[in-house]
Short mmCIF file of C-alpha atoms in Angstrom, two decimals:
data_model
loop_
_atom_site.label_atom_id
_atom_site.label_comp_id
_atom_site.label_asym_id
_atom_site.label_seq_id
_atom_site.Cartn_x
_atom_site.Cartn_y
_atom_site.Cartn_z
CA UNK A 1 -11.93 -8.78 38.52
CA UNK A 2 -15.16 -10.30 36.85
CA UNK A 3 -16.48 -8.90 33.23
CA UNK A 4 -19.46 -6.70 33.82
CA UNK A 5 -22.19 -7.92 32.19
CA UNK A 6 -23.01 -6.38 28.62
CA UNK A 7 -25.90 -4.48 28.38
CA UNK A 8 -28.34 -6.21 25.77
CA UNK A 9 -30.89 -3.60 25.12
CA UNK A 10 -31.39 -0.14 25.11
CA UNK A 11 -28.77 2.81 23.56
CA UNK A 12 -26.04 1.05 25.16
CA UNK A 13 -26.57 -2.03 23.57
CA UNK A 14 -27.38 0.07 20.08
CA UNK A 15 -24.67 1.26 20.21
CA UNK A 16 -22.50 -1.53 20.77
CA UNK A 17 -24.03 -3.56 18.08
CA UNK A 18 -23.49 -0.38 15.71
CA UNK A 19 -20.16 -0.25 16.21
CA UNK A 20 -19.56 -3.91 15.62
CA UNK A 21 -21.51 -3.94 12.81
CA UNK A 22 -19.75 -1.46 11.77
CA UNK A 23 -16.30 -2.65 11.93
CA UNK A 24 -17.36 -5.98 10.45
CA UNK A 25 -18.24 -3.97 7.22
CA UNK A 26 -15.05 -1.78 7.18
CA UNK A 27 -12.84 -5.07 8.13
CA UNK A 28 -14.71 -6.51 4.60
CA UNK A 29 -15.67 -9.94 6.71
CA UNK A 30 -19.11 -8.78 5.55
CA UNK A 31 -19.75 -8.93 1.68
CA UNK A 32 -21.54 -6.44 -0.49
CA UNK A 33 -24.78 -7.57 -1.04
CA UNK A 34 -24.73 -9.93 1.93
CA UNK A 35 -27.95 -9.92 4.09
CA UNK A 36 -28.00 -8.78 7.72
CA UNK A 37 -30.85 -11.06 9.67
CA UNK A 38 -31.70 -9.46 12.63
CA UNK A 39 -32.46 -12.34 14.71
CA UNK A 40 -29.13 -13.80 13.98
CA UNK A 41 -27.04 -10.50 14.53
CA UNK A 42 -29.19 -10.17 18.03
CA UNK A 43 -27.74 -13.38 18.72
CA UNK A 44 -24.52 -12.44 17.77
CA UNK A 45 -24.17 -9.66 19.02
CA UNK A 46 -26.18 -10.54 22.43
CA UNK A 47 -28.75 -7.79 22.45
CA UNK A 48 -32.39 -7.37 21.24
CA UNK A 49 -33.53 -7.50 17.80
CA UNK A 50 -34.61 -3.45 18.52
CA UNK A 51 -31.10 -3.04 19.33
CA UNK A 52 -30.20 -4.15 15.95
CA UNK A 53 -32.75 -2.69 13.89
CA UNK A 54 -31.78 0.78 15.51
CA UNK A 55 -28.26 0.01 14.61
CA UNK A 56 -29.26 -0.74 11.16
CA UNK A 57 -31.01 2.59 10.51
CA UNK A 58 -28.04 4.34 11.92
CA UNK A 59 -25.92 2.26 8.97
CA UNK A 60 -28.17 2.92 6.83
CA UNK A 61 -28.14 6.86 7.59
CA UNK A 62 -24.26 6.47 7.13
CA UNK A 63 -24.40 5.00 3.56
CA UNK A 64 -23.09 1.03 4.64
CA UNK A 65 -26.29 -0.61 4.75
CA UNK A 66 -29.29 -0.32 2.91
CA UNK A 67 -33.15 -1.90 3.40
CA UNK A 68 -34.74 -3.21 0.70
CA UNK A 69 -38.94 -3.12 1.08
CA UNK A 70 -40.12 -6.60 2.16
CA UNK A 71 -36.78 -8.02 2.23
CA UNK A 72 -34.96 -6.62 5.33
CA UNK A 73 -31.36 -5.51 5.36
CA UNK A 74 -28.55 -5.98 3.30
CA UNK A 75 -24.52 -4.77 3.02
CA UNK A 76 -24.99 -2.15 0.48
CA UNK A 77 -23.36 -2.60 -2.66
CA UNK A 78 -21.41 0.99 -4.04
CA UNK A 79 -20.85 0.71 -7.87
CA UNK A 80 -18.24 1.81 -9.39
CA UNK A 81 -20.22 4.53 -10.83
CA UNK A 82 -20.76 5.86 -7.15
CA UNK A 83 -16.83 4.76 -6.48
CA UNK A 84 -16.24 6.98 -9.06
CA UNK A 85 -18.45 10.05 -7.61
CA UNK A 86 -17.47 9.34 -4.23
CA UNK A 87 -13.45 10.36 -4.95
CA UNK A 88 -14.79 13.42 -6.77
CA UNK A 89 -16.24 14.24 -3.81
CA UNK A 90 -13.05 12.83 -1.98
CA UNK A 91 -10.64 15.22 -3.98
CA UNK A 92 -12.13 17.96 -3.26
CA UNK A 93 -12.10 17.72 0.58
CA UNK A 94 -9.11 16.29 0.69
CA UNK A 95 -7.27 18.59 -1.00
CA UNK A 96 -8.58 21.24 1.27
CA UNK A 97 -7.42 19.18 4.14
CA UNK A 98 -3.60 18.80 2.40
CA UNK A 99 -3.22 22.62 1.98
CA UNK A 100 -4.52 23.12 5.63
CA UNK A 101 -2.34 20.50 6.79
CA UNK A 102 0.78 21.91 4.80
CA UNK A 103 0.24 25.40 6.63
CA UNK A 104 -0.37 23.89 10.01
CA UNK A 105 1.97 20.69 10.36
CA UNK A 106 4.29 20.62 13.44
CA UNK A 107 7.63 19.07 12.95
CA UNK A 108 6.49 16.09 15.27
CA UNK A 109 3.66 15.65 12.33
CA UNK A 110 6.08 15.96 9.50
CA UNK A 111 8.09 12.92 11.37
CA UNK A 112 5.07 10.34 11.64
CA UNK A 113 4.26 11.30 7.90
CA UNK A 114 7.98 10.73 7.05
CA UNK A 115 7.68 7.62 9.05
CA UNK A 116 4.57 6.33 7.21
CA UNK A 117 6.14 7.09 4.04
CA UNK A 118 8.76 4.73 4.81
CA UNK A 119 6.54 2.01 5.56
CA UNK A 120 4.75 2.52 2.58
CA UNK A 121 8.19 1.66 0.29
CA UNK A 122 9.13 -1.32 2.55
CA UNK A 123 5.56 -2.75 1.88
CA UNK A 124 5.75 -2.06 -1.58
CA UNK A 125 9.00 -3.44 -1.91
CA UNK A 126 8.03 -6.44 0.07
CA UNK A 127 5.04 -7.45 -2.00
CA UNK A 128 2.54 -6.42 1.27
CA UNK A 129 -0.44 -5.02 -0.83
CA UNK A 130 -2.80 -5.44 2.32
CA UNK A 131 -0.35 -3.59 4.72
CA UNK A 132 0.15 -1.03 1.91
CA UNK A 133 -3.38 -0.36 1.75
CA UNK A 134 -3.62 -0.18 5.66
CA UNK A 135 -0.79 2.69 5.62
CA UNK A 136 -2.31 4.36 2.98
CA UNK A 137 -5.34 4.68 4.61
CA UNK A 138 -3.78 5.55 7.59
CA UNK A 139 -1.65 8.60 5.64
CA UNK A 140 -4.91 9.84 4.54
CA UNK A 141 -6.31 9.70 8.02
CA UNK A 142 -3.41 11.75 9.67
CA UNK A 143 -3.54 14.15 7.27
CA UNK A 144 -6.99 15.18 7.35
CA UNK A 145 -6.14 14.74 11.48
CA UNK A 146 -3.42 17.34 11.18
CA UNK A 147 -5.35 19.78 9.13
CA UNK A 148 -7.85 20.35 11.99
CA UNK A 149 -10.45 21.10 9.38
CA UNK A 150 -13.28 18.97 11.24
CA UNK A 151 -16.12 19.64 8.98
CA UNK A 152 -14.12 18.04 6.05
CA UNK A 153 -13.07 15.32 8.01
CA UNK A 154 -16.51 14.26 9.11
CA UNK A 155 -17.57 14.69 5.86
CA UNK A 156 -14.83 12.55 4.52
CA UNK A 157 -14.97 9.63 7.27
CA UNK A 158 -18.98 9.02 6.04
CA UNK A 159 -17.27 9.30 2.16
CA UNK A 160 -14.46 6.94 2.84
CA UNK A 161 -16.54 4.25 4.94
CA UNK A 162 -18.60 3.76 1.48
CA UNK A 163 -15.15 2.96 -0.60
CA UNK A 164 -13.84 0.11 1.62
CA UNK A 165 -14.59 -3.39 -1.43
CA UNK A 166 -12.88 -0.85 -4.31
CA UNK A 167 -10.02 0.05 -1.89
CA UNK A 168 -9.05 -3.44 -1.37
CA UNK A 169 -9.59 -4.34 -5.05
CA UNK A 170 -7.39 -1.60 -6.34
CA UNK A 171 -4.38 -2.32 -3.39
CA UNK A 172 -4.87 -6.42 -5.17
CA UNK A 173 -4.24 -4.69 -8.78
CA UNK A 174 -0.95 -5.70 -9.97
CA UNK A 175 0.87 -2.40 -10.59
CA UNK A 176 -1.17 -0.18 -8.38
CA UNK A 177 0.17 -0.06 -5.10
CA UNK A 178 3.67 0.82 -7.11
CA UNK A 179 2.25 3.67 -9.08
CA UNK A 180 0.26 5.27 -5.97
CA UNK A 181 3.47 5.24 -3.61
CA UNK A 182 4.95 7.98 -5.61
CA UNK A 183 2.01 10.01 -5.75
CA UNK A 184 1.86 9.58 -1.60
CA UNK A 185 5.30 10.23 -1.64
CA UNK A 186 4.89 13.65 -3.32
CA UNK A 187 1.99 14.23 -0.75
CA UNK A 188 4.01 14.21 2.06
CA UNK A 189 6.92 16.09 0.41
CA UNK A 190 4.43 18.71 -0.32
CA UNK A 191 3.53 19.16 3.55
CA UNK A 192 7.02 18.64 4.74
CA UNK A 193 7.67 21.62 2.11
CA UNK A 194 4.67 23.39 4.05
CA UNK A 195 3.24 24.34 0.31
CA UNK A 196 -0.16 24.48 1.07
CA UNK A 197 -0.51 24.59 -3.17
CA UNK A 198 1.62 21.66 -4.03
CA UNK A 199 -0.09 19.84 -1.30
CA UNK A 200 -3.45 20.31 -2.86
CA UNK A 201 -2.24 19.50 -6.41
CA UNK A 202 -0.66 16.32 -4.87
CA UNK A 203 -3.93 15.27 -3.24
CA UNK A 204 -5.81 15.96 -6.26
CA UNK A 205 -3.13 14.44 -8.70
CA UNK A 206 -3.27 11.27 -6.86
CA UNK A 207 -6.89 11.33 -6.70
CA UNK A 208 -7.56 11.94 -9.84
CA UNK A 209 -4.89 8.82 -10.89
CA UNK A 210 -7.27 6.76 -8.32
CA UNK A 211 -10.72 8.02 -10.78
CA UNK A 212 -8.77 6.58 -13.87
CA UNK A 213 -8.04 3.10 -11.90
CA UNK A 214 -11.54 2.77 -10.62
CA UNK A 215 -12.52 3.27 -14.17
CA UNK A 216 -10.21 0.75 -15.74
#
């Protein structure tokens, strides 16, 4: 069956250029600071330079990009000042999502956070600090899934998209990925438990451990 043709302007193509934009950022194969040329993304991309400029704005609106007067487009660069802020932000919502999770969790859930949990040790133990960081984001992510708390969770996916440079940086730090494990550990001990209160403390405890890292 032939590939249908990709649409290369209108929302369609906006849209498809957002969310490859996007991932590029997320994925890190686009450096802070790094500038974003609309002709070349329109070529990359295959759609208009409108197309990208919408997409931009969008990014832009979303906290990943940011458009400096006279000089076009560019990665946008999150201090650790605003790391910092961000997981105050973070610890709040996310310890809201724990407790909710911990009074909602199926048995099903508890298994795939068991399961995670497990991975998390083996890539510890196997020196994986990239595929730790993966599962720990992913742990994050199925909590805040399971707690069904949506306004939290959008508010948290715009939050978390802004943090992805000091995530990798921290998961690099010799040390860290063994110190956090426990503290995800105790997370997901805390929802098995279905202690909405211990779940919340755990969130926040390991939070709070990330604030003094980012700080370091």
């Amino acid at each position: 069956m032939p590939n249908q043709a990709r649409p290369n302007t209108g929302e369609q193509a906006k849209q498809l250029a957002l969310g490859q934009l996007r991932q590029a950022i997320l994925r890190g194969e686009m450096a802070p600071a790094q500038r974003l040329v609309e002709n070349e993304l329109a070529e990359q991309f295959g759609v208009t330079r409108a197309s990208i400029r919408a997409a931009l704005i969008d990014l832009e609106a979303q906290g990943l990009v940011e458009r400096i007067r006279n000089r076009g487009s560019r990665v946008r660069v999150v201090t650790v000042e605003e790391a910092v802020a961000i997981t105050e932000c973070r610890l709040v919502l996310e310890g809201l999502c724990a407790a909710k999770a911990a009074a909602a969790v199926s048995d099903a859930q508890v298994s795939e956070l068991k399961d995670l949990g497990t991975a998390m040790r083996k890539a510890v133990a196997g020196g994986e600090p990239l595929t730790y960081s993966d599962l720990n984001h992913e742990l994050h992510a199925r909590i805040r899934e399971f707690s069904g708390q949506l306004t939290a969770v959008e508010l948290l996916e715009r939050l978390n998209a802004q943090l992805v440079r000091h995530r990798f940086q921290l998961a690099l730090r010799p040390g860290r990925p063994q110190q956090s494990l426990s503290e995800h550990l105790a997370m997901i001990e805390a929802i098995e438990a279905r202690d909405p209160q211990a779940a919340e403390a755990a969130v926040r405890a390991h939070l709070t451990s990330v604030i003094e890292a980012l700080r370091d």
